[in-house]
Amino acid sequence: MNCRYFTILLPFTLLACSPGDYQRAADRQVNQLLADRKKQTLAYQPQVAAPTTAKTQVASAAYNKIPFTRIAPPTTSPMEMRDAAPEYGPLGPQMLWPSNTQPPSEDYSATDSLRDLAARRLALGPPSPGGKAAEIDLLGSVHYAVQHSRPYQDRMEDLYLAALDVTLQRHLFDPRPFVRTSYTYDGGQADVNHRSALTAAASAGFRQRLPYGGEIVAESLVQFVDALNQNTADGQSASLALSGTIPLLRGAGMVNLEGLIGSERTLVYAVRNFEIYRREFVVNIATQYFRLINQQQQIANRKLNYASLALLTERTQALYAAGRISFLEVQRSLQAQLVAENQIIDSEERYRSALDDFKLYLGMPVHDEIDVQPVEMSLDVPDLQHQDAIETGMKFRLDLQTAQDQIDDARRQVRVAANGLQADLDLVASGQVGNRADTVAQRLDNRTGTYSAGVQLDLPVDRLAERNDYRRSLIQLERANRHYVQTRQQITADVRSAARGIRAAQATLQIQLRGIELARRRLDFANELLIQGKVNARDVVEAQSSLLSAQDAYDLARSNLQIQVLVYLRDTGTLRLDPNAGALALAMDRSNNSVNNSQPDR
């Protein structure tokens, strides 16, 4: 073939971009689009990122119909039911040191020995690998989570994908270039005189989708024929063609824009859903955080309770030695001390399990050692008496706005489905001009021009699928209305529940404050009567237990009040996470590096 032909065709084959170019172009478009939509929808910019770092090479195992599954090797069962029956005997504690007998060499009635024993028992879990545990508070937890939480990253990617769909729908209404090249060898047998030739063809053009239906295509075609024997002549041809199709019934009008409109609105819904998730995310972190702080306080309360019961054991031993009480009171106080020791072990075990769950939620390695630092948020308790919380929720809840907008979406779908039931009536036109047979391809001659115009009609003879789509769209519209009503009712229930939670936490705080004071006075009075020999150790143990319960209830109510305020703000749609709205919202800012004083380094 003549080298000039390849020189002409070569640029068409070099127009392809690399995958990285397409990815960077998509990132630029999506980031610009998200910035605009977040600004218009939320008035601020929550950070969204969807980095691609995974390897794209496909291994051969990925095509296996049954993927390989690792099976653990056989081992003994970690736990089984016991076959042995429990030993039968009389109920109640045995006499530890009956009369005329010596106590054992390790005297567990002595307070020092009991404390040493408790210290050994309370050392739970394997030893620490070394190093000081990283300190983390509420703001540090939130900031760490938005950087490392895997579910949070999934939600950011969902928003990114929603924006990616919009770029495609927009692109469909832009002029879309296309370039095609082909190389063809033509040959034959004896009956066709061994005719053979090598043909090279290249075409390029633009395709433009019209806003209200139809498409216009402009294309140029160049073809070169290089004869390989004398039975075929060399040749070259070129042509310019313009064609268009405009629907007049089905597919005409605003229904043609449904894909673009739907994707744009879906992106807004995705932005709202992402913000709803962010609010739920920070409330969940705060809830787990305050629960951990509450459990820390419970452990401290139980240690204080244990120390008080240890002093009670010393006191009852001294009173027994003085002959003022029976040895049964010593046993009661000792038994209460052992129960308190077991309560410490159980509470620490629950705390460690909750701490591991907290690390998982933050996206932190479970084996990392952290020290959760207590912090009490300074939150303004809403004025529930002078504020219409339900009206506030109806006004600002993002999910209710989406439910209302989806009714409009369903109505558009009904219109689109109804349009699909019509006949296809299209206006078609085309025109073409090329070169004459005895001229080179570059010389286009308008005398060779041809054109055509007409109307195509396809009667709606078979519209069963379209009919089903129309009926389905009507059902979807009914569902959208029901979903809107259900969302309104759910918001009412959520707001009422959040308001009740605040009132209950406030009332519980006041009650438990009085309860703690009463329990302390009761404990002091019981100890005084025990010294006088007027009550037994059981009364002191019960008073000590009441004080512990009151302290636990107070700490729980204090944590609940802080959580309920956040829940109330979330349920009314007023929990703004704008970085300018306070420290908690600032901690949600992924680009903020100032929240590092109380977060572990990674």
Coordinates of C-alpha atoms in Angstrom, one line a residue:
M1 CA 0.0 0.0 0.0
N2 CA 1.1 3.5 -0.7
C3 CA 2.8 5.1 2.4
R4 CA 0.8 8.3 2.0
Y5 CA -2.3 6.4 2.9
F6 CA -0.9 5.2 6.2
T7 CA 0.4 8.8 6.8
I8 CA -3.2 10.0 6.6
L9 CA -4.7 7.3 8.7
L10 CA -2.0 7.2 11.4
P11 CA -3.2 10.2 13.4
F12 CA -6.7 8.6 13.8
T13 CA -5.1 5.6 15.5
L14 CA -3.1 7.7 18.0
L15 CA -6.0 9.6 19.6
A16 CA -6.7 7.1 22.4
C17 CA -6.0 8.3 26.0
S18 CA -4.6 6.2 28.8
P19 CA -6.8 4.9 31.6
G20 CA -5.1 7.2 34.0
D21 CA -6.1 10.2 31.9
Y22 CA -9.7 9.1 32.0
Q23 CA -9.5 8.6 35.7
R24 CA -8.0 12.1 36.3
A25 CA -10.6 13.7 34.0
A26 CA -13.4 11.9 35.9
D27 CA -12.0 13.1 39.2
R28 CA -11.8 16.7 38.1
Q29 CA -15.4 16.6 36.9
V30 CA -16.7 14.8 39.9
N31 CA -14.9 17.1 42.4
Q32 CA -16.2 20.2 40.7
L33 CA -19.7 18.8 40.5
L34 CA -19.7 17.7 44.2
A35 CA -18.3 21.0 45.3
D36 CA -21.1 22.9 43.6
R37 CA -23.8 20.5 44.8
K38 CA -22.6 20.4 48.4
K39 CA -22.4 24.2 48.5
Q40 CA -26.0 24.6 47.1
T41 CA -27.5 21.8 49.2
L42 CA -25.6 22.2 52.5
A43 CA -23.9 25.6 52.3
Y44 CA -20.6 24.0 53.2
Q45 CA -18.2 21.4 52.0
P46 CA -17.9 18.0 53.7
Q47 CA -14.9 16.3 52.3
V48 CA -15.4 13.3 50.0
A49 CA -12.6 11.2 48.6
A50 CA -12.6 8.0 46.6
P51 CA -8.9 7.0 46.2
T52 CA -8.1 4.0 44.0
T53 CA -5.1 2.2 45.4
A54 CA -6.0 -1.5 44.8
K55 CA -4.3 -3.5 42.1
T56 CA -6.4 -3.9 38.9
Q57 CA -4.6 -7.0 37.6
V58 CA -7.0 -10.0 37.6
A59 CA -5.6 -13.3 38.9
S60 CA -6.6 -16.5 37.2
A61 CA -8.3 -17.6 40.5
A62 CA -10.8 -14.8 40.0
Y63 CA -12.4 -16.9 37.2
N64 CA -13.0 -20.0 39.3
K65 CA -16.6 -20.9 39.7
I66 CA -16.0 -22.0 43.3
P67 CA -13.5 -19.8 45.0
F68 CA -11.1 -21.4 47.4
T69 CA -12.1 -21.3 51.1
R70 CA -9.6 -21.7 53.9
I71 CA -10.8 -24.2 56.4
A72 CA -9.4 -24.3 59.9
P73 CA -7.6 -27.5 60.9
P74 CA -9.4 -29.9 63.3
T75 CA -9.0 -29.1 66.9
T76 CA -10.6 -30.0 70.2
S77 CA -13.8 -28.3 71.3
P78 CA -13.1 -25.2 73.4
M79 CA -16.2 -25.9 75.6
E80 CA -18.4 -28.9 76.4
M81 CA -21.1 -29.7 78.8
R82 CA -19.9 -31.4 82.0
D83 CA -21.1 -34.9 82.7
A84 CA -20.3 -34.9 86.4
A85 CA -23.2 -34.1 88.7
P86 CA -22.7 -31.3 91.2
E87 CA -21.8 -32.3 94.7
Y88 CA -24.9 -32.5 97.0
G89 CA -24.7 -30.8 100.4
P90 CA -26.5 -28.4 102.7
L91 CA -27.1 -24.9 101.5
G92 CA -25.3 -21.9 103.0
P93 CA -21.6 -21.1 103.7
Q94 CA -19.5 -23.4 105.7
M95 CA -17.8 -22.2 109.0
L96 CA -14.4 -21.0 107.8
W97 CA -12.6 -21.5 111.1
P98 CA -14.7 -23.6 113.5
S99 CA -13.9 -23.4 117.2
N100 CA -10.7 -25.1 118.4
T101 CA -9.2 -25.0 114.9
Q102 CA -6.4 -22.9 113.4
P103 CA -7.0 -20.8 110.2
P104 CA -5.1 -21.8 107.1
S105 CA -1.6 -20.5 106.5
E106 CA -2.8 -17.9 104.0
D107 CA -5.4 -16.0 105.9
Y108 CA -7.9 -14.7 103.3
S109 CA -9.8 -12.9 106.0
A110 CA -7.0 -10.4 106.4
T111 CA -7.5 -7.3 104.4
D112 CA -3.9 -7.1 103.0
S113 CA -4.2 -10.7 101.8
L114 CA -7.5 -10.0 100.2
R115 CA -6.2 -7.0 98.4
D116 CA -3.2 -8.9 97.1
L117 CA -5.5 -11.7 95.9
A118 CA -7.8 -9.2 94.2
A119 CA -4.9 -7.5 92.5
R120 CA -3.9 -10.8 91.0
R121 CA -7.4 -11.7 89.9
L122 CA -8.1 -8.3 88.4
A123 CA -5.2 -8.4 86.0
L124 CA -7.3 -9.4 82.9
G125 CA -6.0 -10.4 79.5
P126 CA -2.5 -10.9 78.1
P127 CA 0.2 -8.5 79.1
S128 CA 0.6 -5.3 77.1
P129 CA 3.2 -5.5 74.4
G130 CA 4.9 -2.4 75.9
G131 CA 4.7 1.3 75.3
K132 CA 2.4 3.9 76.7
A133 CA -1.2 3.7 75.5
A134 CA -2.2 6.5 73.2
E135 CA -4.7 8.9 74.8
I136 CA -7.9 9.7 72.9
D137 CA -10.9 11.8 73.7
L138 CA -14.2 12.4 72.0
L139 CA -13.0 14.9 69.4
G140 CA -9.9 12.8 68.7
S141 CA -12.2 9.8 68.3
V142 CA -14.4 11.6 65.8
H143 CA -11.5 12.9 63.8
Y144 CA -9.7 9.6 63.7
A145 CA -12.9 7.8 62.6
V146 CA -13.6 10.1 59.6
Q147 CA -10.0 9.4 58.5
H148 CA -10.0 5.6 59.0
S149 CA -13.5 4.2 59.4
R150 CA -14.2 1.7 56.6
P151 CA -18.0 2.3 56.5
Y152 CA -17.4 6.0 56.3
Q153 CA -15.1 5.5 53.4
D154 CA -17.8 3.4 51.7
R155 CA -20.3 6.2 52.1
M156 CA -17.9 8.7 50.5
E157 CA -17.4 6.3 47.6
D158 CA -21.2 6.0 47.2
L159 CA -21.4 9.8 46.9
Y160 CA -18.6 9.8 44.4
L161 CA -20.3 7.1 42.3
A162 CA -23.5 9.1 42.3
A163 CA -21.6 12.1 40.9
L164 CA -19.9 9.8 38.4
D165 CA -23.3 8.9 36.9
V166 CA -24.1 12.5 36.4
T167 CA -21.0 13.0 34.3
L168 CA -22.2 10.3 32.0
Q169 CA -25.7 11.7 31.6
R170 CA -24.3 15.2 30.9
H171 CA -21.8 13.8 28.4
L172 CA -24.6 12.2 26.4
F173 CA -25.9 15.7 25.5
D174 CA -22.5 17.0 24.6
P175 CA -21.0 16.7 21.0
R176 CA -19.5 13.2 21.1
P177 CA -16.7 12.6 18.7
F178 CA -16.0 9.2 17.2
V179 CA -13.1 7.9 15.1
R180 CA -13.1 4.5 13.3
T181 CA -10.4 2.9 11.1
S182 CA -10.3 -0.4 9.3
Y183 CA -8.0 -2.4 7.0
T184 CA -9.6 -5.0 4.8
Y185 CA -8.1 -7.6 2.4
D186 CA -10.4 -8.6 -0.4
G187 CA -9.7 -11.7 -2.6
G188 CA -11.3 -14.3 -4.7
Q189 CA -10.9 -17.6 -6.6
A190 CA -10.5 -18.4 -10.3
D191 CA -14.0 -17.5 -11.3
V192 CA -13.4 -13.9 -10.2
N193 CA -10.0 -13.7 -11.9
H194 CA -8.1 -13.8 -8.6
R195 CA -9.3 -10.4 -7.7
S196 CA -7.5 -9.1 -4.6
A197 CA -7.0 -5.7 -3.0
L198 CA -6.1 -4.1 0.3
T199 CA -8.6 -1.4 1.5
A200 CA -8.0 1.2 4.1
A201 CA -10.9 3.2 5.5
A202 CA -11.1 5.9 8.1
S203 CA -14.2 7.8 9.4
A204 CA -14.5 10.6 11.9
G205 CA -17.4 12.7 13.1
F206 CA -19.6 14.0 15.8
R207 CA -22.8 12.7 17.3
Q208 CA -25.1 15.2 19.0
R209 CA -28.1 14.2 21.1
L210 CA -30.8 16.8 21.0
P211 CA -32.4 18.0 24.3
Y212 CA -36.0 17.2 23.4
G213 CA -35.4 14.0 21.5
G214 CA -33.5 12.8 18.4
E215 CA -29.9 12.9 17.3
I216 CA -27.8 14.5 14.6
V217 CA -24.7 12.7 13.2
A218 CA -22.0 14.4 11.1
E219 CA -19.5 12.0 9.6
S220 CA -16.6 12.1 7.1
L221 CA -15.4 8.9 5.4
V222 CA -12.1 8.4 3.5
Q223 CA -11.4 5.1 1.7
F224 CA -8.3 3.9 -0.2
V225 CA -8.0 0.8 -2.4
D226 CA -4.6 -0.6 -3.3
A227 CA -4.8 -3.2 -6.0
L228 CA -2.7 -6.3 -5.6
N229 CA -3.1 -7.6 -9.1
Q230 CA -4.1 -6.2 -12.5
N231 CA -7.7 -7.3 -12.2
T232 CA -8.4 -4.6 -9.6
A233 CA -7.9 -0.9 -10.1
D234 CA -6.6 1.5 -7.5
G235 CA -9.1 4.0 -6.1
Q236 CA -9.9 6.5 -3.4
S237 CA -13.1 8.0 -2.3
A238 CA -14.3 10.5 0.3
S239 CA -17.6 11.7 1.5
L240 CA -19.3 14.0 4.0
A241 CA -22.6 12.9 5.5
L242 CA -25.1 14.6 7.8
S243 CA -28.1 12.7 9.2
G244 CA -30.7 13.4 11.8
T245 CA -33.6 11.9 13.5
I246 CA -36.2 13.8 15.5
P247 CA -39.1 12.0 17.3
L248 CA -42.5 13.6 17.1
L249 CA -44.4 11.4 19.5
R250 CA -42.7 8.7 21.6
G251 CA -39.4 10.0 23.0
A252 CA -40.1 13.6 22.3
G253 CA -40.1 16.4 24.8
M254 CA -39.0 16.5 28.4
V255 CA -39.1 12.7 28.7
N256 CA -35.8 12.7 26.7
L257 CA -34.1 14.5 29.6
E258 CA -35.3 12.1 32.2
G259 CA -32.0 10.3 32.5
L260 CA -30.1 13.6 33.1
I261 CA -32.8 15.0 35.4
G262 CA -33.0 11.8 37.4
S263 CA -29.2 11.5 37.9
E264 CA -28.9 15.1 38.9
R265 CA -31.6 14.7 41.5
T266 CA -30.2 11.4 42.7
L267 CA -26.9 13.2 43.3
V268 CA -28.7 15.7 45.6
Y269 CA -30.3 12.8 47.4
A270 CA -26.9 11.2 47.8
V271 CA -25.5 14.4 49.3
R272 CA -28.4 14.5 51.8
N273 CA -28.0 10.8 52.6
F274 CA -24.3 11.3 53.2
E275 CA -25.0 14.2 55.6
I276 CA -27.6 12.1 57.4
Y277 CA -25.0 9.3 57.7
R278 CA -22.4 11.8 59.0
R279 CA -24.8 13.0 61.7
E280 CA -25.7 9.4 62.7
F281 CA -22.0 8.6 62.6
V282 CA -21.0 11.3 65.1
V283 CA -23.9 10.4 67.4
N284 CA -22.9 6.7 67.4
I285 CA -19.3 7.6 68.2
A286 CA -20.4 9.9 71.0
T287 CA -22.8 7.2 72.3
Q288 CA -20.1 4.6 72.4
Y289 CA -17.6 7.1 73.9
F290 CA -19.9 8.2 76.7
R291 CA -20.8 4.5 77.4
L292 CA -17.1 3.8 77.8
I293 CA -16.6 6.7 80.1
N294 CA -19.7 5.5 82.1
Q295 CA -18.1 2.0 82.3
Q296 CA -14.9 3.5 83.5
Q297 CA -16.8 5.2 86.3
Q298 CA -18.6 2.0 87.1
I299 CA -15.2 0.2 87.5
A300 CA -14.1 3.1 89.8
N301 CA -17.3 2.8 91.8
R302 CA -16.9 -0.9 92.2
K303 CA -13.3 -0.5 93.4
L304 CA -14.5 2.1 95.9
N305 CA -17.2 -0.4 96.9
Y306 CA -14.6 -3.1 97.3
A307 CA -12.4 -0.9 99.4
S308 CA -15.4 -0.1 101.7
L309 CA -16.3 -3.7 102.0
A310 CA -12.7 -4.6 102.8
L311 CA -12.8 -2.0 105.7
L312 CA -16.1 -3.6 106.7
T313 CA -14.4 -7.0 106.9
E314 CA -11.7 -5.5 109.2
R315 CA -14.3 -3.9 111.3
T316 CA -16.4 -7.0 111.7
Q317 CA -13.2 -9.0 112.6
A318 CA -12.4 -6.5 115.2
L319 CA -15.9 -6.6 116.6
Y320 CA -15.9 -10.4 116.6
A321 CA -12.6 -10.5 118.4
A322 CA -14.1 -8.2 121.0
G323 CA -17.1 -10.5 121.3
R324 CA -19.6 -7.9 120.3
I325 CA -20.9 -9.8 117.2
S326 CA -21.1 -13.3 116.0
F327 CA -18.7 -14.8 113.5
L328 CA -21.7 -15.0 111.0
E329 CA -21.3 -11.2 110.5
V330 CA -17.6 -11.7 109.6
Q331 CA -18.7 -14.3 107.0
R332 CA -21.3 -11.9 105.6
S333 CA -18.9 -9.1 105.1
L334 CA -16.3 -11.4 103.6
Q335 CA -18.8 -12.9 101.2
A336 CA -19.9 -9.3 100.2
Q337 CA -16.2 -8.5 99.6
L338 CA -15.8 -11.5 97.3
V339 CA -18.9 -10.5 95.4
A340 CA -17.5 -7.0 95.0
E341 CA -14.3 -8.4 93.7
N342 CA -16.1 -10.4 91.1
Q343 CA -18.1 -7.4 90.1
I344 CA -14.9 -5.5 89.3
I345 CA -13.7 -8.4 87.2
D346 CA -17.0 -8.5 85.3
S347 CA -17.1 -4.8 84.7
E348 CA -13.5 -4.6 83.5
E349 CA -14.2 -7.5 81.1
R350 CA -17.3 -5.7 79.7
Y351 CA -15.3 -2.5 79.4
R352 CA -12.5 -4.2 77.4
S353 CA -15.1 -5.8 75.0
A354 CA -16.8 -2.4 74.5
L355 CA -13.4 -0.8 73.9
D356 CA -12.6 -3.4 71.2
D357 CA -16.0 -2.6 69.5
F358 CA -15.2 1.1 69.7
K359 CA -11.8 0.5 68.0
L360 CA -13.6 -1.4 65.2
Y361 CA -16.1 1.4 64.7
L362 CA -13.3 3.9 64.5
G363 CA -11.3 1.8 62.0
M364 CA -8.5 1.4 64.5
P365 CA -6.5 -1.9 64.8
V366 CA -8.0 -3.8 67.7
H367 CA -4.6 -4.7 69.1
D368 CA -3.6 -1.0 69.6
E369 CA -3.6 0.2 73.2
I370 CA -5.6 3.4 73.8
D371 CA -6.6 5.2 76.9
V372 CA -10.0 6.8 76.5
Q373 CA -9.9 10.2 78.3
P374 CA -13.1 11.5 79.9
V375 CA -14.5 14.7 78.6
E376 CA -17.8 16.3 79.3
M377 CA -19.4 18.1 76.4
S378 CA -20.7 21.6 77.1
L379 CA -24.0 21.3 75.3
D380 CA -27.0 23.6 75.6
V381 CA -30.1 21.6 76.6
P382 CA -32.9 22.5 74.3
D383 CA -35.8 24.5 75.7
L384 CA -38.5 21.9 75.2
Q385 CA -41.2 24.1 76.7
H386 CA -41.0 27.0 74.3
Q387 CA -39.8 25.2 71.2
D388 CA -42.0 23.2 68.7
A389 CA -39.6 20.3 68.2
I390 CA -41.9 18.4 65.8
E391 CA -42.3 21.5 63.5
T392 CA -38.5 21.9 63.6
G393 CA -38.0 18.3 62.5
M394 CA -40.6 18.7 59.7
K395 CA -38.7 21.7 58.4
F396 CA -35.1 20.6 58.6
R397 CA -35.0 16.8 58.3
L398 CA -33.2 15.9 55.1
D399 CA -34.8 12.6 54.7
L400 CA -38.3 14.2 54.7
Q401 CA -37.2 16.6 52.0
T402 CA -35.9 13.7 49.9
A403 CA -39.2 11.8 50.4
Q404 CA -41.1 14.8 49.2
D405 CA -38.9 15.2 46.2
Q406 CA -39.3 11.6 45.3
I407 CA -43.0 12.1 44.8
D408 CA -42.1 14.4 42.0
D409 CA -39.8 11.8 40.6
A410 CA -42.5 9.2 40.7
R411 CA -44.9 11.6 38.8
R412 CA -42.3 12.2 36.2
Q413 CA -41.9 8.4 35.8
V414 CA -45.6 8.2 35.2
R415 CA -45.3 10.7 32.4
V416 CA -42.4 9.0 30.9
A417 CA -44.2 5.6 31.0
A418 CA -47.3 7.2 29.4
N419 CA -45.1 8.6 26.6
G420 CA -43.8 5.2 26.0
L421 CA -47.2 3.9 25.1
Q422 CA -47.4 6.2 22.0
A423 CA -46.5 5.4 18.5
D424 CA -43.0 6.0 17.0
L425 CA -43.3 8.9 14.6
D426 CA -39.9 10.1 13.6
L427 CA -38.7 12.8 11.2
V428 CA -35.6 11.6 9.4
A429 CA -33.3 13.5 7.1
S430 CA -29.8 12.9 5.6
G431 CA -27.5 14.5 3.1
Q432 CA -24.1 13.4 1.6
V433 CA -21.5 14.8 -0.7
G434 CA -18.4 13.1 -2.1
N435 CA -15.8 13.2 -4.8
R436 CA -16.2 12.1 -8.4
A437 CA -14.9 8.7 -9.4
D438 CA -12.1 10.1 -11.5
T439 CA -10.8 12.5 -8.9
V440 CA -8.7 12.3 -5.8
A441 CA -10.4 12.0 -2.4
Q442 CA -9.6 15.5 -1.4
R443 CA -11.7 17.0 -4.2
L444 CA -15.3 17.0 -3.0
D445 CA -17.8 17.9 -5.7
N446 CA -21.2 19.3 -4.8
R447 CA -22.6 17.7 -8.0
T448 CA -22.3 14.4 -6.3
G449 CA -24.5 15.5 -3.4
T450 CA -27.6 13.5 -2.4
Y451 CA -30.2 14.1 0.2
S452 CA -33.4 12.5 1.6
A453 CA -36.1 13.4 4.1
G454 CA -39.1 11.6 5.3
V455 CA -41.3 10.4 8.1
Q456 CA -41.2 7.0 9.8
L457 CA -44.2 5.6 11.6
D458 CA -44.2 2.5 13.9
L459 CA -47.7 1.9 15.2
P460 CA -48.1 0.8 18.8
V461 CA -49.2 -2.7 17.9
D462 CA -47.2 -4.4 20.7
R463 CA -46.9 -2.4 23.9
L464 CA -47.2 -5.0 26.6
A465 CA -43.9 -4.1 28.2
E466 CA -44.7 -0.4 28.0
R467 CA -48.1 -1.1 29.5
N468 CA -46.5 -2.9 32.5
D469 CA -44.1 -0.1 32.9
Y470 CA -46.9 2.4 33.1
R471 CA -48.8 0.4 35.6
R472 CA -45.7 -0.1 37.6
S473 CA -45.0 3.7 37.6
L474 CA -48.5 4.3 39.0
I475 CA -47.8 1.9 41.9
Q476 CA -44.5 3.5 42.5
L477 CA -46.2 6.9 42.8
E478 CA -48.6 5.4 45.4
R479 CA -45.6 4.0 47.3
A480 CA -43.8 7.4 47.2
N481 CA -46.8 9.1 48.7
R482 CA -47.1 6.4 51.4
H483 CA -43.4 6.7 52.1
Y484 CA -43.7 10.4 52.6
V485 CA -46.5 10.0 55.1
Q486 CA -44.6 7.3 56.9
T487 CA -41.5 9.5 57.1
R488 CA -43.5 12.3 58.6
Q489 CA -44.9 10.0 61.2
Q490 CA -41.5 8.5 61.9
I491 CA -40.0 12.0 62.4
T492 CA -42.8 12.8 64.9
A493 CA -42.0 9.6 66.8
D494 CA -38.3 10.2 66.7
V495 CA -38.6 13.8 68.0
R496 CA -41.1 12.9 70.7
S497 CA -38.8 10.1 71.9
A498 CA -35.7 12.3 71.9
A499 CA -37.6 15.0 73.9
R500 CA -38.7 12.3 76.4
G501 CA -35.1 11.1 76.7
I502 CA -33.9 14.5 77.6
R503 CA -36.6 15.0 80.2
A504 CA -36.0 11.5 81.7
A505 CA -32.2 12.1 81.9
Q506 CA -32.7 15.4 83.6
A507 CA -35.2 14.0 86.1
T508 CA -32.9 11.0 86.8
L509 CA -30.0 13.2 87.4
Q510 CA -31.9 15.1 90.1
I511 CA -33.3 11.9 91.7
Q512 CA -29.9 10.1 91.8
L513 CA -28.3 13.2 93.3
R514 CA -30.7 12.9 96.2
G515 CA -30.4 9.1 96.2
I516 CA -26.6 9.3 96.5
E517 CA -26.9 11.7 99.5
L518 CA -29.5 9.5 101.1
A519 CA -27.4 6.3 100.5
R520 CA -24.4 8.0 102.1
R521 CA -26.3 8.9 105.2
R522 CA -27.8 5.5 105.4
L523 CA -24.3 3.9 105.1
D524 CA -22.9 6.1 107.9
F525 CA -25.8 5.4 110.1
A526 CA -25.6 1.6 109.5
N527 CA -21.8 1.6 110.3
E528 CA -22.5 3.5 113.5
L529 CA -25.2 1.0 114.6
L530 CA -22.9 -1.9 113.7
I531 CA -20.3 -0.6 116.0
Q532 CA -22.9 -0.3 118.7
G533 CA -24.0 -3.9 118.0
K534 CA -27.6 -2.8 117.2
V535 CA -27.5 -4.1 113.5
N536 CA -25.8 -6.9 111.7
A537 CA -23.4 -6.7 108.7
R538 CA -26.2 -7.3 106.3
D539 CA -27.6 -3.8 106.8
V540 CA -24.2 -2.3 106.1
V541 CA -23.8 -4.4 102.9
E542 CA -27.3 -3.4 101.7
A543 CA -26.5 0.3 102.4
Q544 CA -23.2 0.0 100.5
S545 CA -25.0 -1.7 97.6
S546 CA -27.6 1.1 97.5
L547 CA -24.9 3.7 97.4
L548 CA -23.2 1.8 94.5
S549 CA -26.5 1.6 92.6
A550 CA -27.2 5.3 93.1
Q551 CA -23.7 6.2 91.8
D552 CA -24.1 4.0 88.8
A553 CA -27.5 5.5 88.0
Y554 CA -26.2 9.0 88.3
D555 CA -23.3 8.4 86.0
L556 CA -25.5 6.7 83.5
A557 CA -28.0 9.6 83.6
R558 CA -25.2 12.1 83.1
S559 CA -24.0 10.2 80.0
N560 CA -27.5 9.8 78.7
L561 CA -28.2 13.5 79.0
Q562 CA -25.2 14.3 76.8
I563 CA -26.2 11.6 74.3
Q564 CA -29.9 12.6 74.3
V565 CA -29.0 16.2 73.4
L566 CA -27.1 15.0 70.3
V567 CA -29.9 12.6 69.5
Y568 CA -32.4 15.4 69.7
L569 CA -30.4 17.6 67.4
R570 CA -30.0 14.7 65.0
D571 CA -33.7 13.8 65.0
T572 CA -34.8 17.4 64.5
G573 CA -32.3 17.9 61.6
T574 CA -30.5 20.7 63.5
L575 CA -27.2 18.9 64.1
R576 CA -25.0 20.9 61.7
L577 CA -21.6 19.5 61.0
D578 CA -20.4 22.6 59.3
P579 CA -16.7 23.1 60.4
N580 CA -17.7 26.6 61.5
A581 CA -20.4 25.2 63.8
G582 CA -18.2 24.2 66.7
A583 CA -15.5 21.8 67.9
L584 CA -17.5 18.6 67.3
A585 CA -18.2 19.6 63.7
L586 CA -14.7 20.7 63.2
A587 CA -13.5 17.3 64.2
M588 CA -15.5 15.9 61.3
D589 CA -13.4 17.9 58.8
R590 CA -11.0 15.5 57.1
S591 CA -8.7 18.3 56.0
N592 CA -8.4 19.7 59.6
N593 CA -5.1 18.8 61.2
S594 CA -5.6 20.8 64.4
V595 CA -7.5 18.0 66.2
N596 CA -4.4 16.0 67.1
N597 CA -3.8 16.7 70.7
S598 CA -5.9 13.7 71.8
Q599 CA -5.8 11.3 69.0
P600 CA -3.4 8.3 68.5
D601 CA -0.8 8.6 65.9
R602 CA -0.9 6.1 63.0

